mmCIF file of C-alpha atoms in Angstrom:
data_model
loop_
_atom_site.group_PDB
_atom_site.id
_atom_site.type_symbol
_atom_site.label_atom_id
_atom_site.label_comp_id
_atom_site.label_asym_id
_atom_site.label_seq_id
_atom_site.Cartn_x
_atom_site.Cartn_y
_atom_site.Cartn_z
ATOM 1 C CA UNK A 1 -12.960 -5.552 -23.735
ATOM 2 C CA UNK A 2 -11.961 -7.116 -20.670
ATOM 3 C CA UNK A 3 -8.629 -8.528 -20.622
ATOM 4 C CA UNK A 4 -8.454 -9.448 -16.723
ATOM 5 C CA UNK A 5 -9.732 -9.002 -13.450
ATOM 6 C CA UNK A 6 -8.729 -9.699 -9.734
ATOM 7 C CA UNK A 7 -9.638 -8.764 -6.241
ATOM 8 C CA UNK A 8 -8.147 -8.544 -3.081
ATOM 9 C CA UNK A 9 -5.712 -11.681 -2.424
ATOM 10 C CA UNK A 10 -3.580 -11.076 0.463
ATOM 11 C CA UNK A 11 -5.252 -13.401 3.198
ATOM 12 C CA UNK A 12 -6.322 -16.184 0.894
ATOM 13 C CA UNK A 13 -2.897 -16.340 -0.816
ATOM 14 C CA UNK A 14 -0.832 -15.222 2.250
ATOM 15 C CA UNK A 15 0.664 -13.060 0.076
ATOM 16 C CA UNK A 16 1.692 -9.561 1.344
ATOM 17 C CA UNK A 17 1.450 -7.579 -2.290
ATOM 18 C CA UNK A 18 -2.005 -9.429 -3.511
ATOM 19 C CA UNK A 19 -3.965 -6.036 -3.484
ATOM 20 C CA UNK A 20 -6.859 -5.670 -6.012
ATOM 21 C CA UNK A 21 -4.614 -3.988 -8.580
ATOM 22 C CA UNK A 22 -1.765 -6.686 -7.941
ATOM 23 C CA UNK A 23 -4.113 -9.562 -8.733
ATOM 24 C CA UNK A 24 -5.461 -8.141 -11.958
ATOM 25 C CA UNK A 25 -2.037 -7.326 -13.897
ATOM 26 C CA UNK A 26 -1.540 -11.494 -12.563
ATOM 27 C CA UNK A 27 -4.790 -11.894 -14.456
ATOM 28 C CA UNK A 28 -3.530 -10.423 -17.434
ATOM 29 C CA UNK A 29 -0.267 -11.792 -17.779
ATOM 30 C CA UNK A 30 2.310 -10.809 -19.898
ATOM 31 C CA UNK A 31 1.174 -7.616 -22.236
ATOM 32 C CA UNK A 32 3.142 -6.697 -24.724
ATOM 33 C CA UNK A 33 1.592 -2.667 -24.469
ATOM 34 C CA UNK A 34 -0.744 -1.605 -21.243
ATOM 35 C CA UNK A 35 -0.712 1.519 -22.759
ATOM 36 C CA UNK A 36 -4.445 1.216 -24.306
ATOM 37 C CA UNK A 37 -6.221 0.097 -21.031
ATOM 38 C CA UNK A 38 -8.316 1.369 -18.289
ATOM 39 C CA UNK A 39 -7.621 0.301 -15.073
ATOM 40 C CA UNK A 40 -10.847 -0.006 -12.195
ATOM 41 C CA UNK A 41 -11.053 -0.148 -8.847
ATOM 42 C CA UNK A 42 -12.618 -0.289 -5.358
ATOM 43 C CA UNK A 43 -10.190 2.121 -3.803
ATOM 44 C CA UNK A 44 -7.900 4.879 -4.399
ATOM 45 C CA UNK A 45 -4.603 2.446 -5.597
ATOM 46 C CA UNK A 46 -2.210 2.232 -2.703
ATOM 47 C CA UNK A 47 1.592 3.578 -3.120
ATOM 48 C CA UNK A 48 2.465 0.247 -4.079
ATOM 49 C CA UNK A 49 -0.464 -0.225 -7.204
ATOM 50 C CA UNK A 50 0.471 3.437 -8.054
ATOM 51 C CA UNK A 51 3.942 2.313 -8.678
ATOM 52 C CA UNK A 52 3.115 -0.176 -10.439
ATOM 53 C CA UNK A 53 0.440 1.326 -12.748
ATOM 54 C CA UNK A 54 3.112 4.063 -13.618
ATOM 55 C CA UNK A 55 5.953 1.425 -14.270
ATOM 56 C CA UNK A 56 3.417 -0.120 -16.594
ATOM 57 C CA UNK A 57 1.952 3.063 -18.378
ATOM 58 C CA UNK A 58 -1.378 2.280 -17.499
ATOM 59 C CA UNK A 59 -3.104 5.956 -18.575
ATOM 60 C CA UNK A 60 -6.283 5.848 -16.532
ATOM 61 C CA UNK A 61 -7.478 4.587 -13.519
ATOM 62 C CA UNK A 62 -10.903 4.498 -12.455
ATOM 63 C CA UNK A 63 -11.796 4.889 -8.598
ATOM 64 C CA UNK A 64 -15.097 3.518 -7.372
ATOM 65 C CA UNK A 65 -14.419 5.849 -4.103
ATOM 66 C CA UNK A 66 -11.121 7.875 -2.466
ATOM 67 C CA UNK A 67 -13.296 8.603 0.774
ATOM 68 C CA UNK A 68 -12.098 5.730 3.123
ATOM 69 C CA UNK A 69 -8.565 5.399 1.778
ATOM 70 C CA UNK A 70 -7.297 8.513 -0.555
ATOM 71 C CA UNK A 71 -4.552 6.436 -1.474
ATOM 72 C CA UNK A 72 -2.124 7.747 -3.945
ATOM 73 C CA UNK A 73 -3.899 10.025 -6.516
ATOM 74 C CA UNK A 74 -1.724 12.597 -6.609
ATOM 75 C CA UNK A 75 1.058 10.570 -7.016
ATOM 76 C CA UNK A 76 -0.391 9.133 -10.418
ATOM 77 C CA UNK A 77 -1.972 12.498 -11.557
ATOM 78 C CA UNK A 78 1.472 14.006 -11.620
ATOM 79 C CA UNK A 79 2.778 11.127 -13.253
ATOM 80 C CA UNK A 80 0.564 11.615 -16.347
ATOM 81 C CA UNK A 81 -2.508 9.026 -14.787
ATOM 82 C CA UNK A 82 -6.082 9.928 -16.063
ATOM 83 C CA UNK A 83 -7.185 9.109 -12.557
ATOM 84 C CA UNK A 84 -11.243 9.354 -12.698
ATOM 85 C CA UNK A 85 -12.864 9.179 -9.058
ATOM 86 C CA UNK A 86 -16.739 8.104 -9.054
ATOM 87 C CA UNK A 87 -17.577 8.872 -5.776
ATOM 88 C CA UNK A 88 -20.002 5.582 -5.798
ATOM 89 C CA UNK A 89 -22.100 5.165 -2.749
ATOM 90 C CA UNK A 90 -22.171 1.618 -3.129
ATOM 91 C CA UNK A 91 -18.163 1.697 -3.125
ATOM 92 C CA UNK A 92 -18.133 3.830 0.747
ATOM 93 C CA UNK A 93 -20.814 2.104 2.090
ATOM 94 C CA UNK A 94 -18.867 -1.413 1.755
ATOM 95 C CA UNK A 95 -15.168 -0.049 2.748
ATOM 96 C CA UNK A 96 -16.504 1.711 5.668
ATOM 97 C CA UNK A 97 -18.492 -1.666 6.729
ATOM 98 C CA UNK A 98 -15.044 -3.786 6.041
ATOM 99 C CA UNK A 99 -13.267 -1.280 7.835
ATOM 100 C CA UNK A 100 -15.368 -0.965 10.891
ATOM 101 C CA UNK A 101 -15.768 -4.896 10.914
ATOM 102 C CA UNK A 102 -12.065 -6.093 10.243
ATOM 103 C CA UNK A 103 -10.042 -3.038 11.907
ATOM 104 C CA UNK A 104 -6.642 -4.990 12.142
ATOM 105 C CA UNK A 105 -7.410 -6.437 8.228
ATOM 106 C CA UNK A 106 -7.987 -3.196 7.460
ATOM 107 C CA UNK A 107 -4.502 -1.872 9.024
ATOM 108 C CA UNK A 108 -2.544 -4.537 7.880
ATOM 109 C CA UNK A 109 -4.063 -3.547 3.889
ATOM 110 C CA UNK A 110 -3.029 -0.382 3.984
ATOM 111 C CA UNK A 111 0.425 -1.543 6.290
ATOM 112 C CA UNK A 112 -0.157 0.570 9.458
#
């Protein structure tokens, strides 16, 4: 079951901390448990989702691809995460066009 799902927010809500991850626990709303859900996405979650999924006890994340961003696996595997990586195709062929099309978008995502 699907309880909510987001995308990438920051430019159309001119909101800093709208990442993928961000905008689906907004989806979601108030939970009394996240302990019993899955979380998916695009990219390896950024320090800032990583915090957040820990804070929340979210046990597994699912990664469409960590080639173009690693982000913070690590971080969430030694915090207990399931963190499941597909390597998708798909996934690296549509960060790598975003990223080679929107350079400074791209920076300011991933604040560099």
């Amino acid at each position: 079951m699907v309880i909510a799902s987001g995308h990438n927010e920051r430019v159309q809500n001119a909101d800093p901390i709208a990442h993928g991850e961000m905008s689906a626990l907004r989806a979601a709303g108030r939970q009394k448990s996240y302990r019993d859900t899955t979380l998916y996405t695009t990219l390896a979650p950024c320090a800032m989702c990583a915090g957040t999924i820990v804070q929340f006890k979210i046990p597994r994340v699912v990664v469409g691809e960590a080639r173009t961003f690693d982000g913070e696996l690590e971080l969430l595997r030694t915090r207990g995460v399931e963190a499941v990586v597909l390597d998708d195709q798909r996934s690296v062929d549509m960060m790598r066009t975003f990223q080679s099309d929107n350079p400074d978008l791209w920076a300011e995502d991933i604040a560099e």
